C-alpha positions as CSV (number, residue, x, y, z in Angstrom):
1,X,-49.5,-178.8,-75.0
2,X,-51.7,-178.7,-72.1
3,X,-54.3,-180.8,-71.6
4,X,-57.4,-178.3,-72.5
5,X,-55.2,-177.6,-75.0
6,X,-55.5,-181.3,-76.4
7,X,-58.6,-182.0,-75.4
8,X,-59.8,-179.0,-77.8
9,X,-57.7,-180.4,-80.6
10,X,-59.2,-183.7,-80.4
11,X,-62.3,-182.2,-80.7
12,X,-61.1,-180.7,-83.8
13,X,-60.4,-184.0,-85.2
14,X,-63.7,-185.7,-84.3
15,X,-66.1,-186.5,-87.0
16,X,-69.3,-184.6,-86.2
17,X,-71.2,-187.6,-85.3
18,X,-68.3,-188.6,-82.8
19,X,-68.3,-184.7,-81.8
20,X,-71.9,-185.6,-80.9
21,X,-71.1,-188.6,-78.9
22,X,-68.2,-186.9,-76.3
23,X,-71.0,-183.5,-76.1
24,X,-74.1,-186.2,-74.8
25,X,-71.9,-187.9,-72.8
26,X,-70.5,-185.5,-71.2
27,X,-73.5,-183.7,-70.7
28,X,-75.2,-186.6,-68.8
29,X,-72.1,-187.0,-66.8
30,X,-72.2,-183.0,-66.3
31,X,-76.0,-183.6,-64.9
32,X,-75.5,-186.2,-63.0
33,X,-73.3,-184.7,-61.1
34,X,-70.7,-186.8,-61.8
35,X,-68.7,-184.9,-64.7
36,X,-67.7,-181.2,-63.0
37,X,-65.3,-179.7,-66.1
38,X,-67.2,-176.7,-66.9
39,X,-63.8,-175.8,-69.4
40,X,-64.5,-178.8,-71.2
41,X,-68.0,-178.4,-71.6
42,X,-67.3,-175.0,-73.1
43,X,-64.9,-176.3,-75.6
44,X,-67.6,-178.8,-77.2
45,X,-69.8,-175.8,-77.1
46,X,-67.2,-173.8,-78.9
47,X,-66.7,-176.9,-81.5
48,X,-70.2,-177.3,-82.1
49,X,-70.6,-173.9,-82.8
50,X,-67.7,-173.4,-85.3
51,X,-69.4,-176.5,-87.1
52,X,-72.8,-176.8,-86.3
53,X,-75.5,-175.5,-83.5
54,X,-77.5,-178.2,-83.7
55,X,-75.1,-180.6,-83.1
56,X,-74.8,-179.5,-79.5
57,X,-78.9,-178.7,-78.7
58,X,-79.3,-182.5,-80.1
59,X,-77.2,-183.8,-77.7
60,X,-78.3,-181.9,-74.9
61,X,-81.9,-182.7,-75.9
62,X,-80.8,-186.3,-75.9
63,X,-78.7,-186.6,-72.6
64,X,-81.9,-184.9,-71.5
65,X,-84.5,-187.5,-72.0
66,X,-82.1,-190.4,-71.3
67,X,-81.0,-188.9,-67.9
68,X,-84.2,-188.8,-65.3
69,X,-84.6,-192.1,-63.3
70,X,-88.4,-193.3,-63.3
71,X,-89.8,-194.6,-60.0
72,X,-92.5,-197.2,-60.9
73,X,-92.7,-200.3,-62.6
74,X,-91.1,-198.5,-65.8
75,X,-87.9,-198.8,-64.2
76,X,-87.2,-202.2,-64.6
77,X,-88.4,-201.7,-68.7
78,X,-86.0,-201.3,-71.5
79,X,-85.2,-197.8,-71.9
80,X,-83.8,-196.1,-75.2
81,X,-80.6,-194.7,-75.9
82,X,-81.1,-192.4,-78.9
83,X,-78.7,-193.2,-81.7
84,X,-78.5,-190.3,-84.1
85,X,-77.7,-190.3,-88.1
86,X,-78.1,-186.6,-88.3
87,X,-74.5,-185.7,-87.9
88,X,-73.0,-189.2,-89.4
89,X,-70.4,-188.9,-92.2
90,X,-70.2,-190.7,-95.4
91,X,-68.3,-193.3,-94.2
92,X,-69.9,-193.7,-90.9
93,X,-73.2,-194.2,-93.3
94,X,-71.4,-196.7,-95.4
95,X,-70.1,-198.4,-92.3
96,X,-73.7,-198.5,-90.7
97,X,-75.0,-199.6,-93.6
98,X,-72.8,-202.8,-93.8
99,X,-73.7,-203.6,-90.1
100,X,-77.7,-203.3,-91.1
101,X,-77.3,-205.7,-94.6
102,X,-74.9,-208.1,-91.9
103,X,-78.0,-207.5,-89.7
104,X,-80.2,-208.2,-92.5
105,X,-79.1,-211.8,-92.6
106,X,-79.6,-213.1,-88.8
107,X,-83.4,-211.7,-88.6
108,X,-83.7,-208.5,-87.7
109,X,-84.5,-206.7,-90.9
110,X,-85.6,-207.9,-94.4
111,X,-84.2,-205.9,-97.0
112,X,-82.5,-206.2,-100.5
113,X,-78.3,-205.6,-100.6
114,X,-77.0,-202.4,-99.3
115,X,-75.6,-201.3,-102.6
116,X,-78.4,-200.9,-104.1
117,X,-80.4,-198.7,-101.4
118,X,-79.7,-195.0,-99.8
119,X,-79.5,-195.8,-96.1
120,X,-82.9,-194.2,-95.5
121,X,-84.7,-196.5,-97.7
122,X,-83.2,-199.6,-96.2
123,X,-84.4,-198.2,-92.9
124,X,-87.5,-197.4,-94.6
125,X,-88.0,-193.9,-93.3
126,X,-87.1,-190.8,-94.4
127,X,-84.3,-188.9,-92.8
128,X,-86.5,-186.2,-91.5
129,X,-88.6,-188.2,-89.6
130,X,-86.1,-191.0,-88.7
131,X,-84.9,-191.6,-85.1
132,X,-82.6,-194.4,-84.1
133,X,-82.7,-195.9,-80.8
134,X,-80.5,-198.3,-78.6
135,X,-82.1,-200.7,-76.7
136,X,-81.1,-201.3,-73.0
137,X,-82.9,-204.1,-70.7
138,X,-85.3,-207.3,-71.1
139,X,-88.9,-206.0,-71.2
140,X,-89.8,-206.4,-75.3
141,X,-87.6,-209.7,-75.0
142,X,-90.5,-211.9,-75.7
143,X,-91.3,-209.8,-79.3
144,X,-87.5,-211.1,-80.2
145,X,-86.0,-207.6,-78.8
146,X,-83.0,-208.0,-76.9
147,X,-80.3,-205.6,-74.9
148,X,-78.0,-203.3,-77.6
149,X,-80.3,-203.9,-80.5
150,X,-81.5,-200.9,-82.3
151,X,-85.2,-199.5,-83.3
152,X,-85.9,-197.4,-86.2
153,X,-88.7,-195.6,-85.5
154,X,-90.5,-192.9,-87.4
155,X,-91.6,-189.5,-85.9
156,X,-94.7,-189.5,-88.3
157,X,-96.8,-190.6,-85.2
158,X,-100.1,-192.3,-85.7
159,X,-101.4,-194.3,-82.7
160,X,-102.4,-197.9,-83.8
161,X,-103.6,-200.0,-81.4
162,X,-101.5,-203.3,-81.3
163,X,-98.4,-201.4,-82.4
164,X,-95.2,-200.6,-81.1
165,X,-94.3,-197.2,-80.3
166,X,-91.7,-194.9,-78.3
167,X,-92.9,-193.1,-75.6
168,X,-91.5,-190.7,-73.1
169,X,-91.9,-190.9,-69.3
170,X,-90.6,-189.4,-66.9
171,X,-88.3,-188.5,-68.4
172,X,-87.2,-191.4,-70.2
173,X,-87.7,-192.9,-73.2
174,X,-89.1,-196.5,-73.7
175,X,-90.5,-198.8,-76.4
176,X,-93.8,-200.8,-75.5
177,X,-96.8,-201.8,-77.6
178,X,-99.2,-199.8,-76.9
179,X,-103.2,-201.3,-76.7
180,X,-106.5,-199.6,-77.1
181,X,-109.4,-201.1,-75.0
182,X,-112.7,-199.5,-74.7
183,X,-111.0,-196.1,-74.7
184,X,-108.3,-197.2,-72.0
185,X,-104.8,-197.0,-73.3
186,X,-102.1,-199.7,-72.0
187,X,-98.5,-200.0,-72.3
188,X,-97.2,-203.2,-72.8
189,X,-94.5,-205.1,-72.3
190,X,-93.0,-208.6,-73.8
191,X,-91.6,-209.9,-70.8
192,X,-93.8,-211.5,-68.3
193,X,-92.3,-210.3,-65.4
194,X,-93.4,-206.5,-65.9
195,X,-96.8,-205.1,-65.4
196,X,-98.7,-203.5,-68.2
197,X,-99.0,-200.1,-67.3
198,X,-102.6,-198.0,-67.3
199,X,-102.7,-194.7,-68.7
200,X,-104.7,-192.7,-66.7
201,X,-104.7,-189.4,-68.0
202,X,-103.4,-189.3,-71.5
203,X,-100.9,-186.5,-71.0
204,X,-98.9,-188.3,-68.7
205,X,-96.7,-189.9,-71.2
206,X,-95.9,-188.5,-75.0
207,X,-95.8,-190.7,-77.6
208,X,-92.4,-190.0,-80.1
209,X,-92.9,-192.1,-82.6
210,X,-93.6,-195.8,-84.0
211,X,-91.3,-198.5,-84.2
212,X,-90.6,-199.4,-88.4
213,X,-87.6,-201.7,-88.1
214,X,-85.1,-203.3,-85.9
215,X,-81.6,-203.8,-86.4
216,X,-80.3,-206.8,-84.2
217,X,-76.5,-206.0,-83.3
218,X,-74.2,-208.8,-84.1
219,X,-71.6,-209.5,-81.7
């Protein structure tokens, strides 16, 4: 068996969440110019396609907005992974479950057991408007969130002022809590090191949606 030959039988065998995974990361790879087999970015296509088109646009979406390198003060802020339950399988529910009601127990969320919720009312948003995100850096470290955490957030956006929310920029995604003064928007950070940032035209960042819940990662 030849390698392509393997490598598209693998794919076969992937669970469509892990078919997911290998298609963002190779596609970020692919656009950073670091990742050069075309052949084996055309046999995810071709997977993704037998199974399901969307898994493939999601991932490119995704590798996407997590790709672009921001050149200000956002750089040293703690960008977002995304973390999708879109494609997950029953047991990869089950097993995420189990890691939020463990979760549960050290801070992060407060919720009842895991057996007696769906897992979109222990995150506490429905699955059509959920988004999961992973956390990577220091800057919300001061609001108790930490590097390889992740943020439930809900694409239901409605701009609070004092609330956390994630926001695209250049690019990239980010999580800061966003303040309302005299009609001037800031982004905040928790970590006293970083700059809040000024808004000074409106369009130039896009809000994605508020923060709900976090899900501290035990290690």
């Amino acid at each position: 068996m030849n390698s392509y030959k393997e490598f598209e039988y693998q794919l076969s065998q992937f669970s469509d969440n892990e078919l997911y995974d290998i298609a963002k990361s190779c596609l970020l790879l692919f656009a950073s110019s670091n990742y050069k087999n075309q052949k084996k970015i055309e046999l995810i296509y071709s997977e993704c396609q037998k199974r399901n088109k969307k898994i493939y646009e999601k991932a490119m979406n995704d590798a996407f907005l997590t790709n672009f390198p921001s050149q200000d003060n956002f750089s040293e802020s703690s960008r977002l992974n995304i973390q999708r339950i879109d494609f997950m399988s029953e047991s990869e529910i089950n097993f995420l479950v189990n890691l939020i009601s463990k979760s549960s127990k050290k801070g992060g969320m407060n919720i009842a057991p895991a057996s007696n919720l769906s897992i979109y009312k222990l995150l506490g948003v429905p699955k059509e408007h959920l988004l999961l995100f992973k956390v990577t850096g220091d800057s919300m470290i001061d609001d108790g969130i930490n590097d390889g955490d992740l943020v439930v957030a809900d694409k239901r956006v409605q701009i609070v002022n004092k609330k956390l929310v994630i926001v695209e920029y250049a690019g990239e995604l980010f999580i800061k809590r966003i303040i309302i003064n005299k009609g001037i928007f800031w982004l905040i950070s928790a970590n006293e090191k970083i700059k809040p940032f000024q808004l000074k035209d409106r369009d130039e960042i896009k809000i994605i949606a508020r923060v709900k819940n976090l899900i501290k990662i035990l290690q």
